Short mmCIF file of C-alpha atoms and ligand atoms in Angstrom, two decimals:
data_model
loop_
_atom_site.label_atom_id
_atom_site.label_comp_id
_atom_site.label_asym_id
_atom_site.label_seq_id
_atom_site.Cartn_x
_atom_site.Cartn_y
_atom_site.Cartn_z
CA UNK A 1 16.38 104.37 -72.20
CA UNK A 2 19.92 104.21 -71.32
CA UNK A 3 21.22 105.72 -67.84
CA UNK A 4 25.36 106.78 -67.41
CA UNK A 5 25.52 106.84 -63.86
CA UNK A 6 29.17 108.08 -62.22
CA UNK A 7 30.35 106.86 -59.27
CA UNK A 8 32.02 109.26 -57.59
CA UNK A 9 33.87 110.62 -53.95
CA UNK A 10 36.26 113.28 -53.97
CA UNK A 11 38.36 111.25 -51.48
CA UNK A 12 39.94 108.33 -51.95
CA UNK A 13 39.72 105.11 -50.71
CA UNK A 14 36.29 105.35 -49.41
CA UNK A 15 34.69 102.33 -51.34
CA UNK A 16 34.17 103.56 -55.36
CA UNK A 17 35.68 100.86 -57.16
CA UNK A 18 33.94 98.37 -55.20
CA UNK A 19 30.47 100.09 -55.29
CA UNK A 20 30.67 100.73 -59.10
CA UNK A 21 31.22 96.84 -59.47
CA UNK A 22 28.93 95.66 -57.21
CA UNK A 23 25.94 97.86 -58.42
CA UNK A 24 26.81 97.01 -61.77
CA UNK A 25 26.92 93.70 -61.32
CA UNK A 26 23.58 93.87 -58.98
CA UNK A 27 21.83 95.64 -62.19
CA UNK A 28 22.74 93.06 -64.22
CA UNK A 29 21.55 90.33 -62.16
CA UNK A 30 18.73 92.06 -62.42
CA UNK A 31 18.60 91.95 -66.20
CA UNK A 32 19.81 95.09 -66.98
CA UNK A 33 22.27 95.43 -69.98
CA UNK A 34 25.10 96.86 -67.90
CA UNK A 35 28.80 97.92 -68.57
CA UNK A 36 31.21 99.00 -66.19
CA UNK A 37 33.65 101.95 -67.37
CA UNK A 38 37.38 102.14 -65.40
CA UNK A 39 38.05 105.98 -65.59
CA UNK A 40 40.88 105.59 -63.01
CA UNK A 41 43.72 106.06 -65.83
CA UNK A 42 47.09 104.92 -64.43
CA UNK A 43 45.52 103.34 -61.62
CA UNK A 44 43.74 100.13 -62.86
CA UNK A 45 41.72 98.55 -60.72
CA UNK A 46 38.07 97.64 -61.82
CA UNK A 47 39.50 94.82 -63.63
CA UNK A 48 40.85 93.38 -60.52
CA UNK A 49 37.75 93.68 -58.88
CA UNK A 50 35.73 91.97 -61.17
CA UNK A 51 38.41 89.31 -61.44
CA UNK A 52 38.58 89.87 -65.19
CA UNK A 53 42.38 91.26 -65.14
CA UNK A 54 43.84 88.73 -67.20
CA UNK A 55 41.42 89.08 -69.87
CA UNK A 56 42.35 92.73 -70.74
CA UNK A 57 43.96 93.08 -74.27
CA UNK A 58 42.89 96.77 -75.17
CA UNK A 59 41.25 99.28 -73.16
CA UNK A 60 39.03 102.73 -72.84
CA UNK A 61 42.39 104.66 -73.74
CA UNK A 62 42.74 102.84 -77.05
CA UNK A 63 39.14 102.89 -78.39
CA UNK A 64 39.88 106.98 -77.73
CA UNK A 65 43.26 107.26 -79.41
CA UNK A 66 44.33 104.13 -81.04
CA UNK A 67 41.56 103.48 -83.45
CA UNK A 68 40.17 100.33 -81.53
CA UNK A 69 36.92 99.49 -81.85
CA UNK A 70 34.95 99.34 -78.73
CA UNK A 71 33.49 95.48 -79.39
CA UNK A 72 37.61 94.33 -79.19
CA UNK A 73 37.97 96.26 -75.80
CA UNK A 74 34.58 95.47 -74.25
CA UNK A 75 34.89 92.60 -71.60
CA UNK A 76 31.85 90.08 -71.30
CA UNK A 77 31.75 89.01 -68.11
CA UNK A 78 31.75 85.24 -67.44
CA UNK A 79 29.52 84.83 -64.69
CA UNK A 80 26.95 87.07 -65.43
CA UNK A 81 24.95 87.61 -68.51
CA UNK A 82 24.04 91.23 -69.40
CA UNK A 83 27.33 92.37 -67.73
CA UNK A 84 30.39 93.87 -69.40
CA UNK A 85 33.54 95.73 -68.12
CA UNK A 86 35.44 98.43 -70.20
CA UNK A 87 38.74 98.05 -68.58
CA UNK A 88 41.49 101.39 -68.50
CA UNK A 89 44.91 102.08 -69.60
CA UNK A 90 47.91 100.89 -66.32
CA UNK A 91 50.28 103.29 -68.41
CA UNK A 92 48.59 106.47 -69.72
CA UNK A 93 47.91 109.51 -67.62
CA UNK A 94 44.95 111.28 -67.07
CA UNK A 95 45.62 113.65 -70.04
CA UNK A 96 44.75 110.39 -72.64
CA UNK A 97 41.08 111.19 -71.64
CA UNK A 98 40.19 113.42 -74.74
CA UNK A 99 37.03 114.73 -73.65
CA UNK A 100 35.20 113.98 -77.64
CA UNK A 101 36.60 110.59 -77.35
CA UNK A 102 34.83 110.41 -74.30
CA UNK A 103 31.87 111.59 -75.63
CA UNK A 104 31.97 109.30 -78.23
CA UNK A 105 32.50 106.32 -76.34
CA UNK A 106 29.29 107.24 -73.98
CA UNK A 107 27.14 107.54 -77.26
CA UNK A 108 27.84 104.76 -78.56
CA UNK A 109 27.20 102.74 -75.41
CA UNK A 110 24.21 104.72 -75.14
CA UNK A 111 22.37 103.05 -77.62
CA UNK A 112 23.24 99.35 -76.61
CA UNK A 113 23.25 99.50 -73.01
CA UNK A 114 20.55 100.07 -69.88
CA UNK A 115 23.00 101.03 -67.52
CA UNK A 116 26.66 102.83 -67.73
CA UNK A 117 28.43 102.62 -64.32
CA UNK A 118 31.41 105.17 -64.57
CA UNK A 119 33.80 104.40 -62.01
CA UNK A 120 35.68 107.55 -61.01
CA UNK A 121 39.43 108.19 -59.83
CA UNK A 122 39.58 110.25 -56.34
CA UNK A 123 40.20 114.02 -56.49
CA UNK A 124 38.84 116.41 -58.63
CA UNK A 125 40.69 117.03 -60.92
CA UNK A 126 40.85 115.58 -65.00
CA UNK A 127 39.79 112.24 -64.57
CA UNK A 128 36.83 112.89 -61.67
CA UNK A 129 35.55 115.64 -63.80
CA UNK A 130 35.73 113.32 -66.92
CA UNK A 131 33.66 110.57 -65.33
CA UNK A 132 30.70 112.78 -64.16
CA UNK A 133 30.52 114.92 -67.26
CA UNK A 134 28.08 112.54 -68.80
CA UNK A 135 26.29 111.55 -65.90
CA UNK A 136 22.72 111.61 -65.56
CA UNK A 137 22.89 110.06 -61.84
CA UNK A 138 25.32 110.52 -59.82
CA UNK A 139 26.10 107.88 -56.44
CA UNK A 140 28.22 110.06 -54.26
CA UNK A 141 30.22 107.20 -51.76
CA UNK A 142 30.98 108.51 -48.55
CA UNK A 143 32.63 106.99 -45.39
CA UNK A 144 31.47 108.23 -42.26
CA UNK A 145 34.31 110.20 -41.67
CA UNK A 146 35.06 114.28 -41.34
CA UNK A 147 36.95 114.59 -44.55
CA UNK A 148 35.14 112.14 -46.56
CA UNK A 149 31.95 114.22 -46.26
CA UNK A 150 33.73 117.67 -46.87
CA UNK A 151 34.94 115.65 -50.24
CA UNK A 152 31.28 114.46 -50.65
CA UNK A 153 30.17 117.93 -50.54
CA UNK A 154 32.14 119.18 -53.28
CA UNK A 155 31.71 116.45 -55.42
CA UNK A 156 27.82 117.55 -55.19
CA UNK A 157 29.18 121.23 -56.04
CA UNK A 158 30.72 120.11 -58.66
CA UNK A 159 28.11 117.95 -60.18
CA UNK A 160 25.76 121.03 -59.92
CA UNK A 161 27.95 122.95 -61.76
CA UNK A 162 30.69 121.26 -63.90
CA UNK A 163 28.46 118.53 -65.34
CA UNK A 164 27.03 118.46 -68.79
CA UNK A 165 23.31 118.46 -67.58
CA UNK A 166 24.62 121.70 -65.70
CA UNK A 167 26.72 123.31 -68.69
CA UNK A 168 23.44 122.51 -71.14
CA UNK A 169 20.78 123.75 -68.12
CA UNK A 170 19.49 120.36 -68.38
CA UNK A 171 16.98 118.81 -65.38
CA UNK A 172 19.96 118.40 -62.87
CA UNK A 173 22.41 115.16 -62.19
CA UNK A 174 19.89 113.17 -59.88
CA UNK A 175 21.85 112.31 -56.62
CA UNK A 176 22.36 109.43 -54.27
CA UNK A 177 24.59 108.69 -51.27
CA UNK A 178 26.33 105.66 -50.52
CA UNK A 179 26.93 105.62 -47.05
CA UNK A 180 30.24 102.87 -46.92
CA UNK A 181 32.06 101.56 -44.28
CA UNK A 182 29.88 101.99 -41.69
CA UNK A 183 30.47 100.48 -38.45
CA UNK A 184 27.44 100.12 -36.07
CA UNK A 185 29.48 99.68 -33.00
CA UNK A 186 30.90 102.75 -33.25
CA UNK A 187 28.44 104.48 -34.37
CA UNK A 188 26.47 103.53 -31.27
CA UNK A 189 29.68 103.90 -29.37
CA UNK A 190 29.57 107.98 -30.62
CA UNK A 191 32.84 107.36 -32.14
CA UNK A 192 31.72 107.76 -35.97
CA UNK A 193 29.04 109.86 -37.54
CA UNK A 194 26.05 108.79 -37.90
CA UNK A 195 23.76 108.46 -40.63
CA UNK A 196 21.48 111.43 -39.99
CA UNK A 197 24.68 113.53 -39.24
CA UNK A 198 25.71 113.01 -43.21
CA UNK A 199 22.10 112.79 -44.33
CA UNK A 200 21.71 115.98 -42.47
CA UNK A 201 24.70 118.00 -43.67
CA UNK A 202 24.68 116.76 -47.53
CA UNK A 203 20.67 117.06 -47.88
CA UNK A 204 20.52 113.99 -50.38
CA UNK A 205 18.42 110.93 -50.63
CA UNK A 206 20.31 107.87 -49.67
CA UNK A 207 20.46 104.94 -51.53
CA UNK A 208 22.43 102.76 -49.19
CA UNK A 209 24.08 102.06 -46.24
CA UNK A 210 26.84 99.44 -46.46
CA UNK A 211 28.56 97.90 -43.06
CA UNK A 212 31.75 97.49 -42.59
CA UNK A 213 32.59 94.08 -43.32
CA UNK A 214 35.72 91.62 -43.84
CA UNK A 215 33.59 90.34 -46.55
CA UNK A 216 34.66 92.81 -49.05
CA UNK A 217 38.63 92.14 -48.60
CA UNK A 218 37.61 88.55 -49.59
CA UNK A 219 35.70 89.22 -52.37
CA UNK A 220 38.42 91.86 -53.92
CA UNK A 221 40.80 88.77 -52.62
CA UNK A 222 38.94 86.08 -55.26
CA UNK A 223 38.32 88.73 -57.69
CA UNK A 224 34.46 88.51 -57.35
CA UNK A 225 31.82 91.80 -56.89
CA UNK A 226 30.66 91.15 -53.75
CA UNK A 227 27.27 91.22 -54.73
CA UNK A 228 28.10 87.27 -55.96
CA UNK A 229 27.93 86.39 -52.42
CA UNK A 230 25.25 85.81 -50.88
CA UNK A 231 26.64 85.01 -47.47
CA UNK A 232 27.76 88.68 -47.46
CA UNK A 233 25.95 91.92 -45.39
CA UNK A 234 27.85 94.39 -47.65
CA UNK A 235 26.44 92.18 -50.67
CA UNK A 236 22.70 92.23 -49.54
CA UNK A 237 23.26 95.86 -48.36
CA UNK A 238 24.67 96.69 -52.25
CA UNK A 239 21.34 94.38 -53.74
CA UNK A 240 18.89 96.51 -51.66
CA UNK A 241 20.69 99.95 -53.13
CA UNK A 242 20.38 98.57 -56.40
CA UNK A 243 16.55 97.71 -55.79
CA UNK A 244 16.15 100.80 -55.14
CA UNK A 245 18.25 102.56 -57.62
CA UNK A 246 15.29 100.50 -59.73
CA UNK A 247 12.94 102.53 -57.77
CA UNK A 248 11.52 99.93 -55.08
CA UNK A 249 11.35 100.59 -51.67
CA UNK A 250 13.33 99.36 -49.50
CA UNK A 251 14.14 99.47 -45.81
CA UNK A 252 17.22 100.48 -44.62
CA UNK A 253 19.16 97.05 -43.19
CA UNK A 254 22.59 97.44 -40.63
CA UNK A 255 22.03 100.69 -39.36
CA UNK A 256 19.48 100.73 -36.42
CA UNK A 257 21.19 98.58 -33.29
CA UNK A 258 19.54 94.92 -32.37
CA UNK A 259 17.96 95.52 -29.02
CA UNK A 260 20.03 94.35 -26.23
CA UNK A 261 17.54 94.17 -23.91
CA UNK A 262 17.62 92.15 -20.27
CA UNK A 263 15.50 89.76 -21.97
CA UNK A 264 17.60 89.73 -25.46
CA UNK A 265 20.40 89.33 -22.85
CA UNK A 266 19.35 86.10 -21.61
CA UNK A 267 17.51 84.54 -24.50
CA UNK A 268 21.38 85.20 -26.21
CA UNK A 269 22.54 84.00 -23.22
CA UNK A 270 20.78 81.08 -23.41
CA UNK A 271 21.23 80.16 -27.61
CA UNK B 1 31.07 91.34 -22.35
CA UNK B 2 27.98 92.30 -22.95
CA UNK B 3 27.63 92.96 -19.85
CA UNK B 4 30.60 95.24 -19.63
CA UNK B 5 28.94 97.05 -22.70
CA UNK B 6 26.09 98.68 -20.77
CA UNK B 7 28.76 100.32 -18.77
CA UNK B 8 30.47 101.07 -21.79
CA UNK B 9 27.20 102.71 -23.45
CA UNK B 10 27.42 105.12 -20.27
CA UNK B 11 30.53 106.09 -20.65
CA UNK B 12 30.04 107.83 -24.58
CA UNK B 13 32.46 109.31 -26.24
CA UNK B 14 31.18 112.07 -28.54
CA UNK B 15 33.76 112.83 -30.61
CA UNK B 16 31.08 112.11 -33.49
CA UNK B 17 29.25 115.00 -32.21
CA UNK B 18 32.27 116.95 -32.61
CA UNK B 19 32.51 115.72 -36.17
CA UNK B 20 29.01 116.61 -37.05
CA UNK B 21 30.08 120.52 -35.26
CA UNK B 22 33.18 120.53 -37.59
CA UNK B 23 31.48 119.31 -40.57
CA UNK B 24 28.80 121.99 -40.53
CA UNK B 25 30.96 124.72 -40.01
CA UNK B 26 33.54 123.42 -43.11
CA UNK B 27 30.87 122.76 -45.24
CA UNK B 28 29.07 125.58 -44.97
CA UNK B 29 32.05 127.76 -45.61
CA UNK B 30 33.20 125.51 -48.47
CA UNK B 31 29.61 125.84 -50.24
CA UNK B 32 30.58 130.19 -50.23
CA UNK B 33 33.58 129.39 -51.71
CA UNK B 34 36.28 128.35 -49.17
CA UNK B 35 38.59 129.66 -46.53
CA UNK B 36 37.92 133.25 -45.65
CA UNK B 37 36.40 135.99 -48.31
CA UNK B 38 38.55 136.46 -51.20
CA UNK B 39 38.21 140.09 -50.62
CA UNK B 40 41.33 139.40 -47.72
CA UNK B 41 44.60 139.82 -49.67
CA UNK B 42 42.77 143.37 -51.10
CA UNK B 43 41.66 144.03 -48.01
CA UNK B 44 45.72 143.24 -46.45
CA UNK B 45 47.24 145.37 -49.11
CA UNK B 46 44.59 148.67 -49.04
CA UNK B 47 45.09 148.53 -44.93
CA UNK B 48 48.69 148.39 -45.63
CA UNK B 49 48.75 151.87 -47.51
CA UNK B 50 46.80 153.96 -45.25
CA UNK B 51 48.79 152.53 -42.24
CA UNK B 52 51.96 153.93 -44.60
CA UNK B 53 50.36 157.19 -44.78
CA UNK B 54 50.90 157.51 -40.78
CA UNK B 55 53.61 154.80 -39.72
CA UNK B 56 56.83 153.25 -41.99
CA UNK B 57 56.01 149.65 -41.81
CA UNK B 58 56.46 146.80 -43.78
CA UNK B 59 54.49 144.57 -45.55
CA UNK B 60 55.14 141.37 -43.40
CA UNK B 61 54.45 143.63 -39.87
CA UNK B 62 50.39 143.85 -41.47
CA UNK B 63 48.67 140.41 -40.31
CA UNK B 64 44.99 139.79 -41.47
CA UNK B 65 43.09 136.74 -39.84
CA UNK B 66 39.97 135.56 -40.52
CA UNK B 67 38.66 133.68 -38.37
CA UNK B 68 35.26 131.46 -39.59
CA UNK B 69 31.98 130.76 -37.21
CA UNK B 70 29.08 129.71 -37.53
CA UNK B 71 27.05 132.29 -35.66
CA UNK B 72 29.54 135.11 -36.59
CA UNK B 73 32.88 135.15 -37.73
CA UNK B 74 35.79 137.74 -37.04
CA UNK B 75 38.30 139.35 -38.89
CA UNK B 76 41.84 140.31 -37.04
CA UNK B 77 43.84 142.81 -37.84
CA UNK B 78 47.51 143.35 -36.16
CA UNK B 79 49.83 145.74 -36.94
CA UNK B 80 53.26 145.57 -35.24
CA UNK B 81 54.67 149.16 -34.86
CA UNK B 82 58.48 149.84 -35.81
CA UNK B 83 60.48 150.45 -32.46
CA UNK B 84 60.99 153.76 -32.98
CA UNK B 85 57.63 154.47 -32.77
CA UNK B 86 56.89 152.47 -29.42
CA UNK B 87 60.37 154.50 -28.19
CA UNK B 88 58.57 157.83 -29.06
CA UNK B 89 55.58 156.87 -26.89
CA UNK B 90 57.44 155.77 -24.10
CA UNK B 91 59.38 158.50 -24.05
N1 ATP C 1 32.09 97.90 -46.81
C1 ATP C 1 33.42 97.69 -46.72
N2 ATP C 1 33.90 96.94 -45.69
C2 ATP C 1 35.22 96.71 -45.58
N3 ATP C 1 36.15 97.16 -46.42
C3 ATP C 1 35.75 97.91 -47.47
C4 ATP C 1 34.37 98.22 -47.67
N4 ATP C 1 34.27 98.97 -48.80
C5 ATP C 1 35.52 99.13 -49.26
N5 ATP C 1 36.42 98.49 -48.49
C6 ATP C 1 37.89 98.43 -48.67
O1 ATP C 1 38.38 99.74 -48.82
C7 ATP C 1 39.46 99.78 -49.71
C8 ATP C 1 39.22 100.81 -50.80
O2 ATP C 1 38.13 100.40 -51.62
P1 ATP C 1 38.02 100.83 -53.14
O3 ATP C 1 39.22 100.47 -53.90
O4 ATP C 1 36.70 100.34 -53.62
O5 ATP C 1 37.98 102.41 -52.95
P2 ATP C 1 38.07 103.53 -54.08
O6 ATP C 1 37.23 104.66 -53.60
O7 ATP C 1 37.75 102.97 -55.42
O8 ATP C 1 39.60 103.93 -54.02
P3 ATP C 1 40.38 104.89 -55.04
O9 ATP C 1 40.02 106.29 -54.66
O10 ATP C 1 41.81 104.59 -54.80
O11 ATP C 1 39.90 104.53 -56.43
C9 ATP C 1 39.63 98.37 -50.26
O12 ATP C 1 40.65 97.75 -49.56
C10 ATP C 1 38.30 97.72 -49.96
O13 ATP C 1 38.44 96.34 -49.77
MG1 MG C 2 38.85 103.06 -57.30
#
C-alpha cells in the first residue's frame, strides 16, 4: 500500500528540502519504491539536493498543464535503485498547481510507488496547502527556535483541518516531528529549547532529532542526500527516523549530553 | 576548556526557558484563533456609540487593548475626553 507523506514547516529555512531528500532516499535504501515530489514552484531546489539538476528536462508543472507524461518527467536516480525525483517548474508560480492535476499526479503514483515524499514550500499559503492535501503522514520539521514552533503549530492546525483526510472525515493525517538543527551545546547551555519544551508544547510523537552539523552544507555542496554518508551524525540521525518511520524502535541518538564527569575528564584527558 | 565549562554550566542562561514561557502563551492563543477575540473591533465601535450618547468624541480618541495571559487576560479601554469637557470639570 502506497503512503504520500508531506513534508512540511510553516517557516522557512528550517531543514524541509533536506529532510524530504534524505528520508526519501533512506526509504529507498531500504527498498522502498520511493519518489520525491518538488512542490516548491518558482523556487527549485530538490533537484539540487539530490544532485540531479542537470538532468531535468520536464517537470511536475508540465505533466499538470502541458500534456507530459509523467514517465518523461520522472528522474531515476543514479545511485540508488528504487529512488526517483519529480523535479518542479524554476519559472511558474504557485498558481500552475491545478489542484485535479495534482490529484491526478498523486493517483497515478499511487499505484506504482511505496512511498511519496512531498516536499513543501514555506508559508501557508497555495503551494504548502497543495503539498499536504494528499497526505496521509505528515513530518512537521521544526528548528528549536520560538517562531519555528509557532509555524509548527499551525501547520498541525492546518493539517487537522485543511487536509483531504480532514475535508473527507477520514482517520486523521498521522503526525511526526522532525526536530532539526539542534545544537546540544546550547541546549545544555539553556540557550535553545529543548526537546521536551517542543515535544511538550506540540503534543506529537517524534520521529527524529537531527544535530546541527557542517555535514549537511557539504552534502547540499556535492549534491548528495546526506543520508549517502555514512561519516555523517545528521545522516545516521535521518536513517534512525526513517527506521522508525518503518515502525522500529529506535533510541533517540545526539540529544542527551556525554557525561563529563571528573573521571570522563581525565580518561579524555588522557586519550 | 573544559574546565572553564563547569563554570560556564553555573553560570546558565535561560533564555530557553523564556522561549518555552513565550511559546505556550502564543500557541495557545493561536490554537483559539489568534490575537485577541474577534469580538474587539464590535466591541470598539458599540463602546464608541454609547460614549457619543454622553460625550462628542471621535473615533480615534476610543482605544481598545487586549492584552493576552495565560492565567487571565485583560481588556483596556481608554477614552480621551475632548478639552472642553476636562475645562468644565476643572472649572
Ligand atoms: N542539520 C543541519 N545542520 C546544519 N545545517 C542544516 C541542517 N539542516 C538544514 N541545514 C541548512 O539549512 C539551510 C536550509 O535547509 P533547507 O533548504 O533544507 O530548508 P527548507 O526548509 O527546505 O527551506 P525553504 O523553506 O526555503 O524550502 C540549508 O543551508 C541547509 O544546508
Ligand atoms: Mg525547501
Amino acid at each position: 500500500m502506497s503512503k504520500v507523506i508531506v513534508v512540511t514547516s510553516g517557516k522557512g529555512g528550517v531543514g524541509k528540502t533536506t529532510s524530504a531528500a534524505a528520508i526519501g532516499t533512506g526509504l529507498a535504501l531500504r527498498g522502498k519504491k520511493t519518489v520525491i515530489i518538488d512542490f516548491d514552484v518558482g523556487l527549485r531546489n530538490l533537484d539540487l539536493i539530490m544532485g540531479c539538476e542537470r538532468r531535468v528536462v520536464f517537470d511536475f508543472i508540465n505533466v499538470i498543464n502541458d500534456g507530459i507524461r509523467l514517465n518523461q518527467a520522472l528522474i531515476k536516480d543514479k545511485r540508488v535503485d528504487n529512488l526517483f525525483i519529480l523535479p518542479t517548474s524554476q519559472t511558474r508560480d504557485k498558481e500552475a498547481l491545478a489542484a485535479e492535476g495534482v490529484a491526478k499526479v498523486i493517483e497515478e503514483l499511487r499505484k506504482d510507488f511505496d512511498y511519496i515524499i512531498c516536499d513543501s514550500p514555506a508559508g501557508i499559503e497555495r503551494g504548502a496547502y497543495m503539498a499536504l492535501y494528499h497526505a496521509d503522514e505528515a513530518i512537521v520539521v521544526t528548528n528549536p527556535e520560538v517562531s519555528s514552533v509557532r509555524d509548527s503549530d499551525r501547520i498541525l492546525g492546518i493539517l487537522n483541518s485543511k487536509s483531504k483526510r480532514a475535508e473527507h472525515g477520514d482517520d486523521p493525517v498521522k503526525q511526526h516531528l522532525l526536530l532539526t538543527r539542534y545544537d546540544l551545546d546550547r541546549v545544555q547551555r539553556g540557550e535553545m529549547l529543548k526537546l521536551d519544551d517542543v515535544l511538550e508544547i506540540l503534543a506529537i510523537p517524534v520521529l527524529g532529532v537531527i544535530p546541527q552539523c557542517g555535514s549537511v552544507l557539504q552534502a547540499s555542496n556535492l549534491g548528495m542526500p546526506v543520508v549517502l554518508d555514512d561519516k555523517s551524525k545528521a545522516g545516521q540521525a535521518y536513517k534512525d527516523a526513517v527506521s522508525r518511520l518503518l515502525g522500529e524502535d529506535v533510541d533517540l541518538r545526539y540529544v542527551t549530553p556525554q557525561k563529563r564527569g571528573l573521571v570522563d575528564w581525565l580518561l579524555r584527558r588522557s586519550a | 576548556m573544559r574546565f572553564f565549562d563547569f563554570f560556564r554550566l553555573s553560570r546558565r542562561d535561560d533564555s530557553a526557558n523564556k522561549a518555552k514561557e513565550r511559546l505556550t502563551v502564543l500557541v495557545a492563543l493561536d490554537r483559539t484563533g489568534g490575537g485577541g477575540p474577534d469580538f474587539l473591533p464590535l466591541l470598539q465601535r458599540e463602546l464608541l456609540e454609547v460614549i457619543r450618547k454622553y460625550v462628542d468624541v471621535d473615533q480615534e480618541k476610543v482605544n481598545v487593548d487586549f492584552q493576552a495571559g495565560t492565567g487571565f487576560s485583560t481588556l483596556e479601554v481608554n477614552v480621551e475626553l475632548p478639552n472642553q469637557l476636562a475645562q468644565l470639570r476643572a472649572g
